[in-house]
Coordinates of C-alpha atoms in Angstrom, one line a residue:
G196 CA 3.2 -3.2 -2.6
I197 CA 2.1 -6.8 -1.7
Y198 CA -0.3 -5.9 0.5
G199 CA -4.5 -6.9 -0.1
N200 CA -6.2 -9.9 1.4
K201 CA -8.1 -10.4 -2.0
Y202 CA -4.6 -11.2 -3.5
G203 CA -3.4 -13.5 -0.8
Y204 CA -1.1 -10.9 1.1
L205 CA -2.1 -9.1 4.7
N206 CA -4.7 -6.9 5.5
G207 CA -5.3 -4.5 8.0
I208 CA -7.0 -7.1 10.6
S209 CA -4.3 -9.1 10.0
C210 CA -1.8 -6.8 10.6
A211 CA -3.2 -5.7 13.4
I212 CA -3.6 -9.5 15.3
L213 CA 0.2 -10.1 14.5
T214 CA 1.7 -6.7 15.9
A215 CA -0.9 -7.3 19.1
K216 CA 0.6 -10.9 19.6
I217 CA 4.5 -9.6 19.8
S218 CA 3.3 -6.7 22.0
L219 CA 1.7 -8.9 24.3
L220 CA 4.2 -11.2 24.5
Y221 CA 6.9 -8.3 25.1
P222 CA 5.3 -5.8 26.9
N223 CA 8.5 -4.0 28.3
K224 CA 10.4 -3.5 25.2
A225 CA 10.6 -0.5 23.3
P226 CA 9.1 0.1 19.8
S227 CA 12.6 -0.2 18.0
Q228 CA 12.8 -3.5 20.0
L229 CA 9.1 -4.5 19.1
L230 CA 9.8 -3.9 15.4
Q231 CA 13.0 -6.7 15.2
T232 CA 11.3 -8.9 17.8
F233 CA 8.0 -8.8 15.2
F234 CA 10.4 -10.3 11.9
E235 CA 12.8 -12.8 14.4
I236 CA 9.6 -14.5 15.7
Y237 CA 7.8 -14.6 12.4
R238 CA 10.6 -15.4 10.5
K239 CA 10.4 -19.1 12.9
V240 CA 6.4 -19.4 12.4
N241 CA 5.8 -22.7 10.8
W242 CA 2.7 -20.8 9.0
T243 CA 0.8 -23.9 8.1
T244 CA 0.7 -25.8 10.7
I245 CA 0.7 -23.2 13.7
P246 CA -2.2 -20.5 14.3
I247 CA -1.6 -17.2 15.3
V248 CA -4.4 -16.1 18.0
I249 CA -4.3 -12.9 20.6
A250 CA -5.8 -15.0 23.4
E251 CA -5.9 -18.9 23.9
T252 CA -9.5 -20.4 23.9
D253 CA -11.1 -23.3 23.7
N254 CA -13.3 -22.7 21.4
L255 CA -10.6 -22.3 18.2
F256 CA -12.0 -22.7 15.1
D257 CA -10.9 -22.2 11.4
S258 CA -10.0 -24.2 8.4
Q259 CA -7.4 -26.6 8.7
H260 CA -6.9 -26.2 4.9
S261 CA -5.0 -22.8 5.2
F262 CA -2.0 -21.9 4.4
M263 CA -1.8 -19.1 6.7
R264 CA -3.7 -18.3 9.9
V265 CA -4.1 -15.8 11.9
L266 CA -7.2 -15.7 14.1
T267 CA -9.8 -12.8 15.2
A268 CA -9.8 -13.0 19.3
K269 CA -13.8 -13.1 19.2
V270 CA -15.3 -16.3 19.3
P271 CA -16.4 -17.9 17.2
T272 CA -12.7 -17.1 15.7
V273 CA -12.0 -16.4 11.9
N274 CA -9.0 -17.0 10.4
T275 CA -8.0 -13.6 8.5
L276 CA -6.1 -15.0 5.6
T277 CA -7.8 -17.5 4.1
K278 CA -6.5 -16.6 0.1
V279 CA -3.0 -17.0 1.0
I280 CA -1.8 -19.3 -1.6
P281 CA 1.8 -21.1 -1.8
V282 CA 3.2 -18.2 -4.0
T283 CA 2.2 -15.0 -2.0
L284 CA 3.0 -17.2 1.1
G285 CA 6.4 -17.7 0.0
V286 CA 6.1 -13.9 -1.3
L287 CA 5.6 -12.9 2.5
K288 CA 8.0 -15.1 4.2
K289 CA 10.8 -13.8 1.7
N290 CA 10.1 -10.2 2.8
I291 CA 9.7 -11.3 6.5
L292 CA 13.3 -12.3 6.4
E293 CA 14.4 -9.1 4.4
G294 CA 13.0 -7.0 7.5
L295 CA 15.4 -9.2 10.0
N296 CA 18.1 -8.7 7.6
F297 CA 17.5 -5.1 8.0
F298 CA 18.1 -4.7 11.5
D299 CA 21.6 -6.9 11.2
E300 CA 22.6 -4.5 8.2
F301 CA 21.5 -1.3 10.5
K302 CA 23.5 -2.4 13.4
Q303 CA 26.8 -2.8 11.3
G304 CA 26.4 0.8 9.9
K305 CA 25.2 -0.3 6.5
S306 CA 21.6 1.0 6.5
N307 CA 19.1 3.5 8.0
W308 CA 15.7 3.9 9.1
T309 CA 14.0 5.1 6.0
A310 CA 15.2 2.0 4.1
L311 CA 13.1 -0.3 6.4
F312 CA 9.9 1.5 4.5
D313 CA 10.9 1.4 1.2
E314 CA 8.4 0.4 -1.3
C315 CA 8.0 -3.1 -2.2
R316 CA 8.2 -3.9 -5.7
P317 CA 7.3 -8.0 -6.3
E318 CA 7.8 -7.4 -10.1
H319 CA 11.6 -7.1 -10.3
E320 CA 11.9 -10.6 -9.4
Y321 CA 10.0 -11.2 -12.5
P322 CA 11.6 -11.6 -16.1
L323 CA 8.3 -12.1 -18.1
F324 CA 4.6 -11.2 -17.3
I325 CA 1.6 -11.5 -18.8
E326 CA -0.7 -7.8 -19.1
F327 CA -4.0 -7.8 -18.7
T328 CA -5.2 -4.2 -20.1
F329 CA -9.3 -4.1 -19.7
A330 CA -10.1 -0.7 -21.8
T331 CA -13.6 1.2 -21.8
K332 CA -14.7 3.8 -24.6
E333 CA -16.6 6.4 -22.4
N334 CA -18.3 5.2 -19.9
E335 CA -16.4 5.3 -16.1
T336 CA -18.8 3.5 -14.3
E337 CA -19.0 0.4 -17.0
H338 CA -14.7 0.7 -16.4
L339 CA -14.9 0.2 -13.0
E340 CA -17.3 -3.0 -13.2
F341 CA -15.4 -4.0 -16.1
V342 CA -12.0 -3.8 -14.0
G343 CA -14.1 -5.3 -11.3
K344 CA -15.0 -8.3 -12.5
G345 CA -11.5 -9.1 -14.2
E346 CA -10.0 -8.7 -11.8
T347 CA -12.0 -11.2 -9.7
F348 CA -11.2 -13.6 -12.9
L349 CA -7.5 -13.0 -12.5
V350 CA -7.4 -13.9 -8.6
T351 CA -9.1 -16.6 -9.0
M352 CA -7.4 -18.1 -12.3
V353 CA -4.0 -17.3 -10.5
N354 CA -5.1 -19.4 -7.5
K355 CA -6.2 -22.6 -9.5
L356 CA -3.8 -22.6 -11.3
S357 CA -0.8 -22.5 -8.4
V358 CA -2.7 -25.0 -5.8
Q359 CA -5.4 -27.0 -8.6
Q360 CA -4.3 -30.6 -9.2
L361 CA -4.4 -30.2 -12.7
S362 CA -1.8 -33.0 -15.5
K363 CA 1.5 -32.2 -15.4
K364 CA 1.2 -31.6 -19.1
E365 CA -1.9 -28.2 -18.8
R366 CA -0.6 -26.9 -15.6
L367 CA 1.2 -24.4 -15.8
S368 CA 2.4 -23.5 -12.2
Q369 CA 4.8 -26.6 -13.0
K370 CA 6.9 -24.6 -14.4
Y371 CA 6.5 -21.4 -13.2
Y372 CA 6.0 -19.3 -10.7
M373 CA 2.6 -17.3 -11.0
H374 CA 2.6 -13.8 -9.0
L375 CA -0.7 -11.5 -9.9
I376 CA 1.0 -7.8 -8.6
P377 CA -1.3 -6.4 -6.7
E378 CA -1.2 -3.1 -7.8
P379 CA -3.2 -2.4 -11.0
V380 CA -2.0 0.1 -13.4
T381 CA -4.1 3.1 -15.2
T382 CA -2.6 2.7 -18.9
A383 CA -3.6 4.5 -22.5
K384 CA -5.0 2.7 -25.3
E385 CA -5.7 3.9 -28.4
G386 CA -9.8 4.4 -28.9
F387 CA -10.5 4.1 -25.0
K388 CA -10.7 7.1 -22.7
Y389 CA -10.0 4.1 -20.2
A390 CA -7.4 1.6 -19.2
T391 CA -6.4 -0.2 -16.5
S392 CA -3.6 -3.0 -16.9
Y393 CA -3.0 -5.8 -14.5
Y394 CA 0.2 -7.7 -14.4
I395 CA 0.8 -11.7 -13.8
G396 CA 4.7 -12.2 -12.9
L397 CA 6.0 -15.4 -14.2
K398 CA 9.4 -17.0 -13.1
Q399 CA 10.7 -20.6 -14.5
K400 CA 11.1 -23.1 -11.3
K401 CA 14.1 -24.6 -13.0
P402 CA 17.1 -22.3 -12.4
H403 CA 19.0 -24.1 -15.3
Y404 CA 16.6 -23.1 -17.9
K405 CA 19.0 -19.8 -19.5
H406 CA 15.9 -18.3 -21.0
L407 CA 12.1 -18.3 -21.3
K408 CA 11.7 -17.6 -25.2
K409 CA 10.9 -20.9 -25.9
V410 CA 8.5 -21.6 -28.5
A411 CA 6.5 -24.3 -27.5
E412 CA 6.3 -22.5 -24.0
I413 CA 5.0 -19.3 -25.6
K414 CA 2.1 -20.9 -27.6
Q415 CA 1.1 -22.5 -24.8
L416 CA 0.8 -19.4 -22.7
A417 CA -0.5 -18.1 -25.9
K418 CA -3.4 -20.4 -25.8
V419 CA -4.4 -19.7 -22.3
M420 CA -4.2 -16.0 -23.0
N421 CA -6.2 -16.3 -26.0
T422 CA -9.3 -18.3 -24.5
F423 CA -9.3 -16.4 -21.7
Q424 CA -9.6 -13.2 -24.0
E425 CA -12.6 -14.5 -26.3
F426 CA -14.2 -15.6 -23.3
I427 CA -14.2 -12.1 -21.7
N428 CA -14.6 -9.7 -24.9
Q429 CA -18.0 -12.4 -25.8
K430 CA -19.5 -11.6 -22.6
E431 CA -19.1 -7.9 -22.2
K432 CA -20.7 -5.0 -24.4
S433 CA -18.8 -3.5 -27.4
E434 CA -17.9 -0.8 -25.2
T435 CA -15.1 -3.0 -23.4
H436 CA -12.3 -4.4 -24.3
L437 CA -9.6 -7.3 -22.7
Y438 CA -6.2 -6.9 -24.4
L439 CA -3.3 -9.2 -23.4
S440 CA 0.4 -9.9 -24.4
L441 CA 3.6 -11.2 -23.2
I442 CA 6.1 -8.6 -21.9
H443 CA 10.0 -9.9 -21.8
I444 CA 12.3 -8.1 -19.3

């Protein structure tokens, strides 16, 4: 799915505020109509300039640098989506549009209600992945701590590569859309009792590129990966280890 504030997506509070806003604006609509209106309204919103608030207040406060602003009602107001970045905002917009398109297909008899709640699988859109596997030999507590630190590092790294103004030569996001898939996977690794994998999807921005297996670009990715791998493994105990690999679909 595409849920989770720490990954740059909606959380429970932001979903509740967005739903409450539509219900307040259209109190006489049936639930099915409200659902369609939800997608219709939010498809048109300019998220970077228009904050979503349940009640207007003179004491409006939030970060003007946020890419998506859904504010709490209690003063002082707080933005519930400070971790949204351009990449995740694009994913959210795409899925809101897909929700709206569902109703067009439903009216034409081409879809049914269950299709609206199909699991979102953003990884299907990416032909190249970096796989990060955090492995621990025996201790489950150590493994959970290791995964927690690794996840925080990955989220921070993707955010910086997505928005930080690095030189064009060094900046991977000049060439790729980078997306941390917000669902870790329990995997198996020989010699380790516990293993958890995260995936960063990569997709080239220029569609005229026919393939991703260009030697120079793969070397650049490998250099970033190896540096990260060495940094983590030098800091961690011998019981834990980070493995990285490139996966082509």
